[in-house]
């Protein structure tokens, strides 16, 4: 399990410092979502994974484990689902920051910051994950660009869904 603020256990950080190549099943993503809504409303929705299936079409299920942990099942364009647990590591409304650790088919972290603007809010999302699902690990050397495109499609639909959800 990845602890608060820790990098994935794969040793990828140490490998980079020693000049060893990053594992092909490690992914780093950065997304910027813009939403016309109050910063507090955006923060409230994105810190409540129970709402995700209501607005994010690629989230097919969320089960609450405890106050700080939820199990998520997601599937985007490609014909596979990922199941992982999200563990709340940080949630700071005043600073607009949140961070979750992930274990399961994905291991790593997702850090998000809500940045209020004049007319819109920007949600900065940074993810650093190792894919543990055996099939995806095996296909990563050849399918990496396809997996990245699949993630981009999922994030685009997430932003679109959040915009629509917050209009109501």
C-alpha atoms as an extended CHARMM CRD file, in Angstrom:
* protein
*
       168  EXT
         1         1  UNK       CA              0.0000000000        0.0000000000        0.0000000000  PROA      1               0.0000000000
         2         2  UNK       CA              1.2580000000        3.4590000000       -0.8230000000  PROA      2               0.0000000000
         3         3  UNK       CA              1.4350000000        5.7770000000        2.1660000000  PROA      3               0.0000000000
         4         4  UNK       CA              0.5930000000        9.4490000000        2.3260000000  PROA      4               0.0000000000
         5         5  UNK       CA              2.8440000000       11.3920000000        0.0290000000  PROA      5               0.0000000000
         6         6  UNK       CA              4.8640000000        8.3430000000       -0.9900000000  PROA      6               0.0000000000
         7         7  UNK       CA              5.7120000000        7.3750000000       -4.5190000000  PROA      7               0.0000000000
         8         8  UNK       CA              4.6870000000        3.9420000000       -5.8450000000  PROA      8               0.0000000000
         9         9  UNK       CA              6.6190000000        1.0390000000       -4.2870000000  PROA      9               0.0000000000
        10        10  UNK       CA              8.0070000000       -0.1390000000       -7.6020000000  PROA      10              0.0000000000
        11        11  UNK       CA             11.3750000000        1.4570000000       -7.0290000000  PROA      11              0.0000000000
        12        12  UNK       CA             10.8580000000        3.6500000000      -10.0760000000  PROA      12              0.0000000000
        13        13  UNK       CA             12.1390000000        6.7200000000       -8.2020000000  PROA      13              0.0000000000
        14        14  UNK       CA             15.3480000000        4.9640000000       -7.2120000000  PROA      14              0.0000000000
        15        15  UNK       CA             15.7180000000        3.5840000000      -10.7390000000  PROA      15              0.0000000000
        16        16  UNK       CA             15.5790000000        7.0890000000      -12.1860000000  PROA      16              0.0000000000
        17        17  UNK       CA             18.2910000000        8.2890000000       -9.8230000000  PROA      17              0.0000000000
        18        18  UNK       CA             20.5410000000        5.3720000000      -10.8000000000  PROA      18              0.0000000000
        19        19  UNK       CA             20.0500000000        6.0100000000      -14.5190000000  PROA      19              0.0000000000
        20        20  UNK       CA             17.8510000000        2.9490000000      -15.0510000000  PROA      20              0.0000000000
        21        21  UNK       CA             14.9020000000        3.2990000000      -17.4110000000  PROA      21              0.0000000000
        22        22  UNK       CA             11.4630000000        3.9820000000      -15.9800000000  PROA      22              0.0000000000
        23        23  UNK       CA              9.2270000000        0.8980000000      -16.1150000000  PROA      23              0.0000000000
        24        24  UNK       CA              7.0600000000        0.8820000000      -19.2370000000  PROA      24              0.0000000000
        25        25  UNK       CA              3.9900000000        0.2720000000      -17.0410000000  PROA      25              0.0000000000
        26        26  UNK       CA              4.5060000000        3.5470000000      -15.1320000000  PROA      26              0.0000000000
        27        27  UNK       CA              2.4040000000        6.4730000000      -16.2950000000  PROA      27              0.0000000000
        28        28  UNK       CA              2.4550000000       10.1370000000      -15.3800000000  PROA      28              0.0000000000
        29        29  UNK       CA             -0.4400000000       12.3180000000      -16.4460000000  PROA      29              0.0000000000
        30        30  UNK       CA             -1.2920000000       15.9750000000      -15.9960000000  PROA      30              0.0000000000
        31        31  UNK       CA             -4.7250000000       17.3080000000      -16.8580000000  PROA      31              0.0000000000
        32        32  UNK       CA             -6.2170000000       20.7780000000      -16.5640000000  PROA      32              0.0000000000
        33        33  UNK       CA             -9.9980000000       20.9420000000      -16.3370000000  PROA      33              0.0000000000
        34        34  UNK       CA            -11.8410000000       24.2650000000      -16.5130000000  PROA      34              0.0000000000
        35        35  UNK       CA            -15.2810000000       24.5720000000      -15.0130000000  PROA      35              0.0000000000
        36        36  UNK       CA            -17.6680000000       27.5150000000      -14.5930000000  PROA      36              0.0000000000
        37        37  UNK       CA            -18.5950000000       26.9810000000      -10.9570000000  PROA      37              0.0000000000
        38        38  UNK       CA            -17.6150000000       28.0880000000       -7.4880000000  PROA      38              0.0000000000
        39        39  UNK       CA            -14.3110000000       26.6500000000       -6.3070000000  PROA      39              0.0000000000
        40        40  UNK       CA            -15.9670000000       25.1740000000       -3.2050000000  PROA      40              0.0000000000
        41        41  UNK       CA            -18.5680000000       23.3750000000       -5.3250000000  PROA      41              0.0000000000
        42        42  UNK       CA            -15.8720000000       21.8420000000       -7.5370000000  PROA      42              0.0000000000
        43        43  UNK       CA            -13.8820000000       20.7930000000       -4.4700000000  PROA      43              0.0000000000
        44        44  UNK       CA            -16.9360000000       19.2320000000       -2.8030000000  PROA      44              0.0000000000
        45        45  UNK       CA            -17.7860000000       17.1300000000       -5.8620000000  PROA      45              0.0000000000
        46        46  UNK       CA            -14.2920000000       15.9000000000       -6.6860000000  PROA      46              0.0000000000
        47        47  UNK       CA            -13.5960000000       14.9400000000       -3.0610000000  PROA      47              0.0000000000
        48        48  UNK       CA            -16.7610000000       12.8040000000       -2.9380000000  PROA      48              0.0000000000
        49        49  UNK       CA            -16.0920000000        9.6980000000       -5.0490000000  PROA      49              0.0000000000
        50        50  UNK       CA            -19.6500000000        8.5210000000       -4.3920000000  PROA      50              0.0000000000
        51        51  UNK       CA            -20.8090000000       11.1540000000       -6.8950000000  PROA      51              0.0000000000
        52        52  UNK       CA            -18.4310000000       10.0610000000       -9.6670000000  PROA      52              0.0000000000
        53        53  UNK       CA            -20.8330000000        7.6260000000      -11.3770000000  PROA      53              0.0000000000
        54        54  UNK       CA            -23.4080000000       10.4540000000      -11.5300000000  PROA      54              0.0000000000
        55        55  UNK       CA            -21.2490000000       12.6610000000      -13.7270000000  PROA      55              0.0000000000
        56        56  UNK       CA            -18.2700000000       10.6560000000      -15.0210000000  PROA      56              0.0000000000
        57        57  UNK       CA            -19.4290000000        8.1040000000      -17.6110000000  PROA      57              0.0000000000
        58        58  UNK       CA            -16.2500000000        6.0120000000      -17.3320000000  PROA      58              0.0000000000
        59        59  UNK       CA            -16.7150000000        5.3790000000      -13.6040000000  PROA      59              0.0000000000
        60        60  UNK       CA            -18.9060000000        2.2950000000      -13.4340000000  PROA      60              0.0000000000
        61        61  UNK       CA            -18.9850000000        1.8050000000       -9.6980000000  PROA      61              0.0000000000
        62        62  UNK       CA            -17.7940000000        3.1830000000       -6.4000000000  PROA      62              0.0000000000
        63        63  UNK       CA            -18.0370000000        1.2430000000       -3.1610000000  PROA      63              0.0000000000
        64        64  UNK       CA            -17.2990000000        2.9160000000        0.1300000000  PROA      64              0.0000000000
        65        65  UNK       CA            -14.8900000000        0.9060000000        2.2810000000  PROA      65              0.0000000000
        66        66  UNK       CA            -14.5680000000        3.4190000000        5.1350000000  PROA      66              0.0000000000
        67        67  UNK       CA            -14.5310000000        7.2070000000        5.6110000000  PROA      67              0.0000000000
        68        68  UNK       CA            -11.2230000000        7.5520000000        3.7690000000  PROA      68              0.0000000000
        69        69  UNK       CA            -11.3010000000        4.6510000000        1.3020000000  PROA      69              0.0000000000
        70        70  UNK       CA            -13.4180000000        3.7630000000       -1.7160000000  PROA      70              0.0000000000
        71        71  UNK       CA            -13.1320000000        1.0300000000       -4.3330000000  PROA      71              0.0000000000
        72        72  UNK       CA            -13.5760000000        2.2860000000       -7.8890000000  PROA      72              0.0000000000
        73        73  UNK       CA            -14.2840000000        0.4190000000      -11.1190000000  PROA      73              0.0000000000
        74        74  UNK       CA            -13.6230000000        2.3710000000      -14.3060000000  PROA      74              0.0000000000
        75        75  UNK       CA            -13.6390000000        1.5850000000      -17.9880000000  PROA      75              0.0000000000
        76        76  UNK       CA            -13.0280000000        3.9540000000      -20.8560000000  PROA      76              0.0000000000
        77        77  UNK       CA            -12.9270000000        3.2000000000      -24.5840000000  PROA      77              0.0000000000
        78        78  UNK       CA            -10.8190000000        0.0360000000      -24.5030000000  PROA      78              0.0000000000
        79        79  UNK       CA            -12.4510000000       -3.2780000000      -23.4900000000  PROA      79              0.0000000000
        80        80  UNK       CA            -10.9670000000       -3.6210000000      -20.0090000000  PROA      80              0.0000000000
        81        81  UNK       CA            -11.9030000000       -2.3530000000      -16.5820000000  PROA      81              0.0000000000
        82        82  UNK       CA             -9.5850000000       -1.2120000000      -13.8150000000  PROA      82              0.0000000000
        83        83  UNK       CA            -10.4490000000       -1.7850000000      -10.1720000000  PROA      83              0.0000000000
        84        84  UNK       CA             -8.5280000000        0.0780000000       -7.5220000000  PROA      84              0.0000000000
        85        85  UNK       CA             -8.8960000000        1.5420000000       -4.0650000000  PROA      85              0.0000000000
        86        86  UNK       CA             -8.6060000000        5.2540000000       -3.4890000000  PROA      86              0.0000000000
        87        87  UNK       CA             -7.2410000000        6.1900000000       -0.0540000000  PROA      87              0.0000000000
        88        88  UNK       CA             -7.6780000000        9.8110000000        1.0420000000  PROA      88              0.0000000000
        89        89  UNK       CA             -4.2810000000       11.1970000000        1.9930000000  PROA      89              0.0000000000
        90        90  UNK       CA             -4.9920000000       14.9430000000        2.0000000000  PROA      90              0.0000000000
        91        91  UNK       CA             -8.1140000000       17.0730000000        1.7640000000  PROA      91              0.0000000000
        92        92  UNK       CA             -7.6420000000       20.7880000000        2.4130000000  PROA      92              0.0000000000
        93        93  UNK       CA            -10.5490000000       22.9880000000        1.3040000000  PROA      93              0.0000000000
        94        94  UNK       CA             -8.8110000000       26.2410000000        2.2770000000  PROA      94              0.0000000000
        95        95  UNK       CA             -5.8690000000       25.4770000000       -0.0090000000  PROA      95              0.0000000000
        96        96  UNK       CA             -8.0070000000       23.6670000000       -2.5940000000  PROA      96              0.0000000000
        97        97  UNK       CA             -5.7360000000       20.6290000000       -2.4170000000  PROA      97              0.0000000000
        98        98  UNK       CA             -6.4610000000       16.9430000000       -2.2910000000  PROA      98              0.0000000000
        99        99  UNK       CA             -4.4070000000       13.8180000000       -2.7120000000  PROA      99              0.0000000000
       100       100  UNK       CA             -5.3090000000       10.1550000000       -2.8870000000  PROA      100             0.0000000000
       101       101  UNK       CA             -3.1970000000        7.0310000000       -2.8580000000  PROA      101             0.0000000000
       102       102  UNK       CA             -4.2540000000        4.1940000000       -5.1470000000  PROA      102             0.0000000000
       103       103  UNK       CA             -3.7930000000        0.4380000000       -4.7920000000  PROA      103             0.0000000000
       104       104  UNK       CA             -5.0340000000       -2.4560000000       -6.8910000000  PROA      104             0.0000000000
       105       105  UNK       CA             -4.9120000000       -2.4680000000      -10.7050000000  PROA      105             0.0000000000
       106       106  UNK       CA             -3.3300000000        0.9850000000      -10.3350000000  PROA      106             0.0000000000
       107       107  UNK       CA             -0.8130000000        1.8450000000       -7.6450000000  PROA      107             0.0000000000
       108       108  UNK       CA              0.4170000000        5.3500000000       -7.0120000000  PROA      108             0.0000000000
       109       109  UNK       CA             -1.1900000000        8.6920000000       -6.3430000000  PROA      109             0.0000000000
       110       110  UNK       CA             -3.4000000000       11.4100000000       -7.7510000000  PROA      110             0.0000000000
       111       111  UNK       CA             -2.9470000000       14.9850000000       -6.5840000000  PROA      111             0.0000000000
       112       112  UNK       CA             -5.4590000000       17.7020000000       -7.4700000000  PROA      112             0.0000000000
       113       113  UNK       CA             -5.6630000000       21.4160000000       -6.8290000000  PROA      113             0.0000000000
       114       114  UNK       CA             -8.6760000000       23.6730000000       -7.3450000000  PROA      114             0.0000000000
       115       115  UNK       CA             -7.4980000000       27.0820000000       -8.6000000000  PROA      115             0.0000000000
       116       116  UNK       CA            -10.1570000000       29.8190000000       -8.6730000000  PROA      116             0.0000000000
       117       117  UNK       CA            -10.0640000000       32.2580000000      -11.5850000000  PROA      117             0.0000000000
       118       118  UNK       CA            -12.1400000000       35.2470000000      -12.5910000000  PROA      118             0.0000000000
       119       119  UNK       CA            -14.8500000000       33.3140000000      -14.4340000000  PROA      119             0.0000000000
       120       120  UNK       CA            -13.7780000000       29.7040000000      -14.2090000000  PROA      120             0.0000000000
       121       121  UNK       CA            -12.1210000000       27.2930000000      -11.8370000000  PROA      121             0.0000000000
       122       122  UNK       CA             -9.1600000000       25.2450000000      -13.0010000000  PROA      122             0.0000000000
       123       123  UNK       CA             -8.7690000000       21.7660000000      -11.5890000000  PROA      123             0.0000000000
       124       124  UNK       CA             -5.1390000000       20.6730000000      -11.9170000000  PROA      124             0.0000000000
       125       125  UNK       CA             -4.8490000000       16.8760000000      -11.7940000000  PROA      125             0.0000000000
       126       126  UNK       CA             -1.4930000000       15.0880000000      -11.5720000000  PROA      126             0.0000000000
       127       127  UNK       CA             -1.3090000000       11.3030000000      -11.5680000000  PROA      127             0.0000000000
       128       128  UNK       CA              1.6980000000        9.0290000000      -11.1500000000  PROA      128             0.0000000000
       129       129  UNK       CA              0.7430000000        5.3610000000      -11.3160000000  PROA      129             0.0000000000
       130       130  UNK       CA              2.0880000000        1.9080000000      -11.9570000000  PROA      130             0.0000000000
       131       131  UNK       CA             -0.3290000000       -0.3930000000      -13.7980000000  PROA      131             0.0000000000
       132       132  UNK       CA             -0.5170000000       -3.7400000000      -11.9840000000  PROA      132             0.0000000000
       133       133  UNK       CA             -3.1970000000       -5.4740000000      -14.0660000000  PROA      133             0.0000000000
       134       134  UNK       CA             -1.3110000000       -8.4130000000      -15.6570000000  PROA      134             0.0000000000
       135       135  UNK       CA             -2.7150000000       -8.0720000000      -19.1790000000  PROA      135             0.0000000000
       136       136  UNK       CA             -1.9760000000       -4.3450000000      -19.3100000000  PROA      136             0.0000000000
       137       137  UNK       CA              1.5390000000       -4.8860000000      -17.9370000000  PROA      137             0.0000000000
       138       138  UNK       CA              2.1870000000       -7.4400000000      -20.6820000000  PROA      138             0.0000000000
       139       139  UNK       CA              0.8220000000       -5.1750000000      -23.4300000000  PROA      139             0.0000000000
       140       140  UNK       CA              2.4660000000       -1.9610000000      -22.1850000000  PROA      140             0.0000000000
       141       141  UNK       CA              5.5800000000       -2.1630000000      -24.3900000000  PROA      141             0.0000000000
       142       142  UNK       CA              3.5030000000       -2.0480000000      -27.5840000000  PROA      142             0.0000000000
       143       143  UNK       CA              0.2030000000       -0.5250000000      -26.4700000000  PROA      143             0.0000000000
       144       144  UNK       CA              1.4530000000        2.3830000000      -24.3340000000  PROA      144             0.0000000000
       145       145  UNK       CA              0.3080000000        5.0970000000      -26.8160000000  PROA      145             0.0000000000
       146       146  UNK       CA             -3.1350000000        3.4840000000      -27.0010000000  PROA      146             0.0000000000
       147       147  UNK       CA             -3.3770000000        3.3500000000      -23.1870000000  PROA      147             0.0000000000
       148       148  UNK       CA             -2.4140000000        7.0310000000      -22.9750000000  PROA      148             0.0000000000
       149       149  UNK       CA             -5.0780000000        7.9300000000      -25.5580000000  PROA      149             0.0000000000
       150       150  UNK       CA             -7.6280000000        5.8750000000      -23.6060000000  PROA      150             0.0000000000
       151       151  UNK       CA             -6.7590000000        7.8440000000      -20.4640000000  PROA      151             0.0000000000
       152       152  UNK       CA             -7.0510000000       11.1520000000      -22.3330000000  PROA      152             0.0000000000
       153       153  UNK       CA            -10.5350000000       10.1830000000      -23.5530000000  PROA      153             0.0000000000
       154       154  UNK       CA            -11.5670000000        9.2620000000      -20.0220000000  PROA      154             0.0000000000
       155       155  UNK       CA            -10.3300000000       12.5680000000      -18.6300000000  PROA      155             0.0000000000
       156       156  UNK       CA            -12.0440000000       14.5490000000      -21.3950000000  PROA      156             0.0000000000
       157       157  UNK       CA            -15.3570000000       12.8530000000      -20.5700000000  PROA      157             0.0000000000
       158       158  UNK       CA            -14.7530000000       13.4660000000      -16.8640000000  PROA      158             0.0000000000
       159       159  UNK       CA            -14.2870000000       17.1940000000      -17.4160000000  PROA      159             0.0000000000
       160       160  UNK       CA            -17.3660000000       17.3380000000      -19.6470000000  PROA      160             0.0000000000
       161       161  UNK       CA            -19.4280000000       15.3980000000      -17.1060000000  PROA      161             0.0000000000
       162       162  UNK       CA            -18.3310000000       17.5830000000      -14.2020000000  PROA      162             0.0000000000
       163       163  UNK       CA            -19.2430000000       20.7260000000      -16.1350000000  PROA      163             0.0000000000
       164       164  UNK       CA            -22.7470000000       19.3880000000      -16.7810000000  PROA      164             0.0000000000
       165       165  UNK       CA            -23.2090000000       18.1180000000      -13.2290000000  PROA      165             0.0000000000
       166       166  UNK       CA            -22.3000000000       21.4830000000      -11.6900000000  PROA      166             0.0000000000
       167       167  UNK       CA            -24.7610000000       23.3720000000      -13.9230000000  PROA      167             0.0000000000
       168       168  UNK       CA            -27.6740000000       21.7400000000      -12.1100000000  PROA      168             0.0000000000
